[in-house]
Amino acid sequence: MNLIKNIYNKFNPFNPLPAHDPAYVNCSEVRGDDDIFKEVGKTIIYSDEPTCQLYTGHRGVGKSTELLRLEDYLQNNGCFVVYFPATEGDIDELDVQYTDIILACTRNILEKLQAYASPNLLLDWLQSRWHELKDLALSDVEFEKLSIESKINVFSKLTTSLRRVPSSRETIRRQVDNHSVSLIKALNEFIEEAQKKLPEAESKIVVIPDNLDRIIPIERGNERTSHDEIFLDYSNQLTALNCHVVYTIPISLAYSSQATELRNIYASPQVLPMIMVKDRQNESYGKGLDKLKEIIEKRVHLIDPVIDIDTQIFDNSETRIKLCQMTGGHVRDLMLLMQSAMRQVDDFPINIKAVNRAISDARDGTYRNAVNSEEWDKLATVYRSKNIPNDEEYRSLLFRRCVLEYRDVDAEDNPVRWYDIHPLIEGTSEFQSALNRLISNE
């Protein structure tokens, strides 16, 4: 029981791996040679001027783990990094506006760099808004009488209110929106002062607000969503920080009808694709499956370094391969299916019955419910073509992970992007019916 319990906890699906974690597996070669150090890191290191980049991929594909590796890489190459998972302390992913992101950046930059610069300009900005904000800061004390530490802590109270108290959002957002120019000006002067006082070995400041890809799209009319509003309509504010910034964005935005405008503002978003578990001809892809097997092995071997995966953890290699195939190369789904399969048994090895039950639970409990009745035909089209039209309905399927993005390299080593449906959807009767209709009409 202790063995299965200890291994079960090594497959926590929601904890990103810190840099240099022994469980990390480099999957670049089965992700179209994706390399965050080259594509994002060197842009920052080589640039004399501040840069603003976008990073995206499906939720749960491993972006946070890669960004934590990027943080370590940048720190080792002359950068002071302010990394923060925005949805854990600053924003509510169900209801986000650009003001929330600006305030979150302000709070985290101030907290991480206050030892290197005076916060007075930012505190002056707060004092000017104190009449409207003091009730939200849970203080009856006049601003001037607060200690410096208490004044700085007001920013934290405001972001907490934004995330947890919906009734407070309008007041906070109105103050930030109406006075965003002066807030960003004060923040930039704070950044510039800190820049001068940082050790020479940390010559560049980099801000990485993670988890913004989780922001749920809200329709704004005219085929635009809150994603367009935040990252395009208010791009002047998001790109105004006088330091390097890497924003995570929803994958559906990267392929929206606004992709050209997005590129004009930020350059092309860097995308972390799925691990390939099959090719475009629907043939099993051994290299990708080997990477998923390695992910399992590394986590298991942290508990027992000599245990055999295909005889002692699984009852045979076919059982393990089936579990890996059904993830679609989605790392979080690998973790979830492993934990689900372990819950089906009292002890190792995991048998095919346990894996089939884990697959069935995920298919019926999550993915079948994620598809609307009119979308099955669209999924059949993607399955046959390995492509998606530039259409909002297909981008919505991307956001919900019903359609997955992969990246291969062609004969000349150029990356080739393609799409497929999640394998858990392929086994549904609704999809099979839609596929049969499509084939009969071809």
XYZ file of C-alpha atoms in Angstrom:
442
model
C 0.000 0.000 0.000
C 2.833 2.430 0.823
C 4.442 1.863 -2.590
C 1.302 2.615 -4.596
C 0.480 5.596 -2.361
C 3.964 7.082 -2.758
C 3.990 6.564 -6.520
C 0.445 7.942 -6.811
C 1.598 11.239 -5.312
C 4.458 11.510 -7.807
C 1.814 11.903 -10.533
C 0.181 15.046 -9.160
C -1.296 16.581 -12.329
C -1.300 20.176 -11.134
C 2.220 20.739 -9.783
C 4.708 22.027 -12.381
C 8.251 20.736 -12.028
C 10.874 23.210 -10.790
C 14.062 23.667 -12.810
C 16.479 20.709 -12.601
C 13.839 18.418 -11.121
C 14.978 14.787 -11.582
C 11.528 13.878 -12.943
C 11.892 16.238 -15.926
C 12.015 14.729 -19.421
C 13.107 16.826 -22.401
C 10.490 16.211 -25.100
C 11.740 18.733 -27.657
C 12.438 16.183 -30.392
C 8.833 14.922 -30.352
C 7.446 18.458 -30.219
C 8.906 19.677 -33.486
C 12.229 20.674 -31.862
C 10.557 23.247 -29.616
C 13.146 24.987 -27.416
C 12.056 27.744 -25.022
C 15.663 28.802 -24.392
C 16.275 29.538 -28.083
C 12.860 30.915 -28.942
C 12.117 33.036 -25.868
C 15.243 33.131 -23.718
C 17.735 34.280 -26.336
C 15.345 36.958 -27.583
C 15.631 38.509 -24.117
C 19.358 37.930 -23.667
C 20.300 39.302 -27.100
C 17.975 42.332 -27.035
C 19.192 45.734 -25.848
C 15.615 47.060 -25.687
C 12.758 45.607 -23.589
C 10.813 42.868 -25.359
C 7.229 41.665 -24.935
C 6.653 38.039 -25.966
C 3.744 35.610 -25.931
C 3.900 31.944 -24.931
C 1.049 29.503 -25.388
C -0.050 25.892 -25.675
C -2.872 23.714 -24.423
C -3.615 23.824 -20.713
C -1.722 21.042 -18.970
C 0.780 20.519 -21.793
C 3.706 21.586 -19.592
C 4.025 25.353 -20.117
C 4.587 26.180 -16.443
C 7.350 23.578 -16.192
C 9.027 25.092 -19.271
C 8.617 28.629 -17.914
C 10.257 27.607 -14.633
C 13.157 26.229 -16.674
C 13.224 29.546 -18.563
C 13.337 31.429 -15.259
C 16.400 29.432 -14.198
C 18.045 29.873 -17.619
C 17.534 33.641 -17.533
C 18.792 33.927 -13.957
C 21.971 32.170 -15.064
C 22.318 34.605 -17.960
C 22.209 37.976 -16.240
C 18.504 38.473 -15.545
C 16.384 39.224 -12.474
C 13.154 37.284 -13.019
C 9.744 38.066 -11.525
C 7.749 34.881 -12.207
C 4.271 34.473 -10.754
C 1.295 32.141 -11.408
C -1.354 34.836 -11.832
C -4.437 32.703 -11.176
C -3.136 31.553 -7.796
C -2.961 34.937 -6.124
C -4.064 37.760 -8.387
C -6.797 37.091 -10.948
C -9.990 35.076 -11.350
C -9.727 33.179 -14.632
C -13.517 33.309 -15.060
C -13.591 37.125 -15.109
C -10.483 39.024 -16.213
C -9.804 42.461 -17.659
C -6.496 44.047 -18.624
C -6.563 46.126 -15.425
C -6.290 42.939 -13.359
C -3.103 41.934 -15.187
C -1.525 45.377 -14.797
C -2.316 45.372 -11.074
C -0.958 41.817 -10.695
C 2.293 42.807 -12.411
C 2.543 45.882 -10.188
C 2.098 43.872 -6.992
C 4.626 41.199 -7.906
C 7.244 43.582 -9.299
C 6.959 45.759 -6.192
C 7.263 42.816 -3.806
C 10.241 41.251 -5.602
C 12.185 44.473 -6.223
C 11.397 46.666 -3.210
C 14.891 46.044 -1.820
C 16.367 47.800 -4.865
C 14.113 50.835 -5.342
C 11.944 53.283 -3.454
C 8.221 52.461 -3.676
C 7.222 56.095 -3.048
C 5.869 56.862 -6.531
C 3.679 53.764 -6.497
C 2.535 54.564 -2.977
C 1.747 58.124 -4.069
C -0.464 56.647 -6.785
C -2.270 54.595 -4.129
C -2.656 57.597 -1.855
C -4.342 59.548 -4.648
C -6.904 56.727 -4.975
C -7.227 56.094 -1.226
C -10.659 57.651 -0.803
C -12.139 55.190 -3.315
C -10.061 52.161 -2.316
C -9.628 52.266 1.458
C -12.770 50.230 2.168
C -11.486 47.517 -0.162
C -8.123 47.584 1.594
C -9.926 46.798 4.865
C -8.485 49.817 6.616
C -10.014 52.823 8.351
C -6.582 54.336 8.921
C -5.523 57.367 6.914
C -2.998 56.344 4.266
C -0.299 58.655 5.643
C -0.438 56.880 9.002
C 0.154 53.408 7.565
C 3.637 51.925 7.768
C 5.581 51.450 4.515
C 5.041 47.708 4.760
C 1.285 48.174 5.247
C 1.116 50.567 2.305
C 2.869 48.070 0.040
C 0.552 45.337 1.291
C -2.455 47.302 0.009
C -1.585 46.161 -3.540
C -1.818 42.566 -2.355
C -5.198 43.243 -0.728
C -6.481 44.782 -3.954
C -5.478 41.812 -6.125
C -6.966 39.452 -3.538
C -10.227 41.403 -3.715
C -10.156 41.238 -7.508
C -9.815 37.471 -7.387
C -12.137 36.641 -4.514
C -14.675 39.471 -4.144
C -16.657 40.035 -7.379
C -18.517 42.994 -5.873
C -15.218 44.885 -5.484
C -13.999 44.419 -9.040
C -15.786 47.333 -10.678
C -14.405 49.856 -8.169
C -10.824 48.594 -8.445
C -10.912 48.282 -12.222
C -12.358 51.766 -12.642
C -9.515 53.285 -10.629
C -6.835 51.350 -12.508
C -8.414 51.993 -15.913
C -8.981 55.721 -15.342
C -5.473 56.184 -14.000
C -3.539 53.485 -15.874
C -1.150 55.985 -17.477
C 0.009 57.338 -14.129
C 0.199 53.835 -12.597
C 2.349 52.481 -15.426
C 4.525 55.624 -15.327
C 5.125 55.153 -11.587
C 5.804 51.449 -12.080
C 8.294 52.122 -14.875
C 10.179 54.651 -12.759
C 10.317 52.057 -9.978
C 11.661 49.483 -12.474
C 14.271 51.923 -13.805
C 15.541 52.730 -10.315
C 15.739 49.039 -9.432
C 17.562 48.363 -12.690
C 20.319 50.784 -11.708
C 20.759 49.252 -8.256
C 20.622 45.580 -9.181
C 23.936 43.705 -9.165
C 25.740 43.782 -12.497
C 25.149 40.024 -12.809
C 21.392 40.727 -12.972
C 21.363 43.414 -15.623
C 17.890 42.751 -17.061
C 14.477 42.546 -15.391
C 12.072 39.940 -16.798
C 8.423 39.594 -15.743
C 6.586 36.308 -16.438
C 2.860 36.296 -15.557
C 1.959 32.612 -15.910
C -1.489 30.975 -16.240
C -3.076 33.767 -18.300
C -3.812 31.047 -20.866
C -6.526 29.867 -18.451
C -8.621 33.004 -18.948
C -12.094 31.906 -20.020
C -13.281 33.684 -23.192
C -16.338 35.916 -22.812
C -18.191 37.002 -25.949
C -18.014 40.768 -26.546
C -19.991 40.900 -29.803
C -18.799 41.404 -33.399
C -17.053 38.000 -33.207
C -14.688 39.322 -30.557
C -14.012 37.924 -27.101
C -12.447 39.108 -23.868
C -9.198 37.554 -25.151
C -9.150 40.045 -28.044
C -10.070 42.863 -25.693
C -7.293 42.133 -23.189
C -4.366 41.315 -25.469
C -5.228 43.448 -28.519
C -7.451 46.371 -27.534
C -5.323 47.071 -24.454
C -1.996 45.988 -25.886
C -0.586 49.504 -25.429
C -0.914 49.071 -21.681
C 0.391 45.485 -21.606
C 3.450 46.360 -23.689
C 4.217 49.585 -21.805
C 6.326 48.079 -19.005
C 9.948 49.154 -19.203
C 11.313 45.628 -18.842
C 11.124 42.296 -20.622
C 7.740 40.559 -20.315
C 6.573 37.067 -21.307
C 2.777 36.761 -21.208
C 1.056 33.399 -21.441
C -2.036 33.571 -23.667
C -4.909 31.200 -24.565
C -3.985 28.953 -27.503
C -7.216 29.834 -29.324
C -6.140 33.489 -29.498
C -2.873 32.571 -31.209
C -4.852 31.149 -34.152
C -7.722 33.607 -34.214
C -8.630 35.944 -37.060
C -6.587 38.528 -35.157
C -3.338 36.522 -35.479
C -1.768 39.060 -37.856
C -2.548 41.940 -35.512
C -1.164 39.902 -32.623
C 2.076 39.347 -34.559
C 2.349 43.046 -35.400
C 2.185 43.928 -31.706
C 4.094 41.129 -29.998
C 5.724 39.093 -32.809
C 4.567 35.507 -33.313
C 3.520 33.652 -30.151
C 5.748 30.742 -29.199
C 3.652 27.566 -28.982
C 4.387 24.463 -26.902
C 2.704 21.629 -28.858
C 1.650 18.165 -27.717
C 4.002 15.202 -27.610
C 3.405 13.259 -30.828
C 2.010 9.801 -30.080
C 0.967 9.121 -33.675
C 1.770 10.646 -37.049
C -0.471 12.311 -39.607
C -1.209 8.901 -41.147
C -2.621 7.738 -37.774
C 0.309 5.365 -37.286
C 1.706 4.942 -33.786
C 4.778 7.156 -33.216
C 7.332 5.197 -31.198
C 9.590 8.095 -30.227
C 6.723 10.007 -28.659
C 5.422 6.972 -26.793
C 8.962 6.342 -25.527
C 9.000 9.865 -24.071
C 5.732 9.236 -22.237
C 7.139 5.946 -20.957
C 10.223 7.830 -19.753
C 8.025 10.349 -17.911
C 6.375 7.443 -16.089
C 9.699 5.719 -15.415
C 11.379 8.779 -13.955
C 8.576 9.452 -11.500
C 8.281 5.815 -10.446
C 12.039 5.434 -10.059
C 12.147 8.368 -7.650
C 10.319 6.008 -5.278
C 11.878 2.685 -6.335
C 14.930 2.999 -8.627
C 14.981 -0.652 -9.735
C 11.312 -1.544 -10.195
C 10.386 -2.676 -13.725
C 7.655 -0.603 -15.357
C 6.243 -3.229 -17.725
C 6.048 -6.137 -15.281
C 5.746 -4.611 -11.810
C 3.910 -1.304 -12.363
C 1.854 -2.511 -15.361
C 1.023 -6.151 -15.998
C 2.609 -5.909 -19.462
C 3.935 -3.394 -21.983
C 0.683 -3.338 -24.014
C -1.235 -2.029 -21.007
C 1.266 0.774 -20.528
C 1.277 1.632 -24.235
C -2.516 1.868 -24.359
C -2.581 4.292 -21.431
C 0.090 6.452 -23.085
C -1.680 6.436 -26.457
C -4.963 7.594 -24.959
C -3.378 10.760 -23.529
C -2.828 12.196 -27.004
C 0.588 13.301 -25.757
C -1.012 15.579 -23.161
C 1.182 15.443 -20.052
C -1.529 16.351 -17.543
C -3.825 13.685 -18.984
C -0.972 11.202 -18.513
C -0.844 12.153 -14.830
C -4.630 11.995 -14.480
C -4.938 8.617 -16.215
C -2.089 7.168 -14.139
C -3.734 8.276 -10.904
C -7.147 7.075 -12.059
C -5.765 3.646 -13.031
C -3.997 3.350 -9.668
C -7.273 4.038 -7.884
C -8.782 1.014 -9.629
C -6.317 -1.428 -8.014
C -5.300 -2.199 -4.446
C -1.736 -2.939 -5.454
C 0.496 -3.122 -8.508
C 0.572 -4.185 -11.272
C -2.002 -2.062 -13.103
C -3.988 -4.313 -15.442
C -5.828 -3.571 -18.672
C -9.176 -3.522 -16.861
C -7.961 -0.673 -14.622
C -6.618 1.274 -17.612
C -9.850 0.780 -19.571
C -11.864 2.029 -16.606
C -9.621 5.110 -16.275
C -10.055 5.777 -20.000
C -13.826 5.332 -19.816
C -14.139 7.651 -16.809
C -12.108 10.386 -18.530
C -14.001 9.988 -21.801
C -17.463 10.060 -20.254
C -16.751 12.394 -17.350
C -14.822 15.068 -19.245
C -14.363 14.887 -22.997
C -17.791 13.695 -24.157
C -19.390 16.480 -22.116
C -17.033 19.063 -23.642
C -18.494 18.581 -27.128
C -21.762 20.179 -28.243
C -24.082 18.167 -30.474
C -23.308 20.235 -33.582
C -19.540 19.876 -33.101
C -19.124 16.146 -33.747
C -19.097 16.694 -37.519
C -16.397 19.342 -37.110
C -14.270 16.904 -35.113
C -14.653 14.290 -37.851
C -13.426 16.858 -40.382
C -10.344 17.595 -38.273
C -9.632 13.873 -37.860
C -9.663 13.342 -41.626
C -7.842 16.509 -42.671
C -5.414 16.971 -39.741
C -6.122 20.670 -40.093
C -8.491 23.303 -38.707
C -10.213 26.128 -40.604
C -9.668 29.684 -39.379
C -13.013 29.640 -37.600
C -14.028 30.627 -34.065
C -15.889 27.351 -33.485
C -12.791 25.296 -34.263
C -10.636 27.549 -32.092
C -13.070 26.914 -29.259
C -12.441 23.179 -29.688
C -8.718 23.915 -29.388
C -9.269 25.852 -26.166
C -11.261 22.924 -24.714
C -8.567 20.407 -25.756
C -11.011 18.487 -27.947
C -8.610 19.286 -30.794
C -4.879 19.057 -30.090
C -1.959 20.731 -31.852
C 1.144 18.807 -32.870
C 4.335 19.833 -34.571
C 6.558 17.718 -36.794
C 9.561 18.573 -38.948
C 9.695 18.070 -42.703
C 12.569 16.741 -44.819
C 14.285 20.132 -44.625
C 13.914 20.333 -40.815
C 11.207 22.984 -41.008
C 8.444 22.719 -38.382
C 5.057 21.600 -39.703
C 1.952 22.243 -37.613
C -0.981 19.822 -37.706
C -4.032 18.927 -35.633
C -5.960 15.918 -34.454
C -8.804 15.135 -32.107
C -8.123 13.921 -28.581
C -7.941 10.082 -28.603
C -10.462 9.936 -25.759
C -13.015 11.512 -28.116
C -12.244 9.075 -30.921
C -13.804 6.220 -28.958
C -17.199 7.881 -28.464
C -20.205 6.629 -30.410
C -21.093 10.221 -31.362
C -17.740 10.741 -33.034
C -17.825 7.401 -34.833
C -21.267 8.245 -36.232
C -20.029 11.643 -37.445
C -16.950 10.041 -39.013
C -19.057 7.450 -40.835
C -21.311 10.222 -42.199
C -18.296 12.156 -43.452
C -16.726 9.122 -45.125
C -19.996 8.123 -46.799
C -20.322 11.628 -48.278
C -16.777 11.801 -49.651
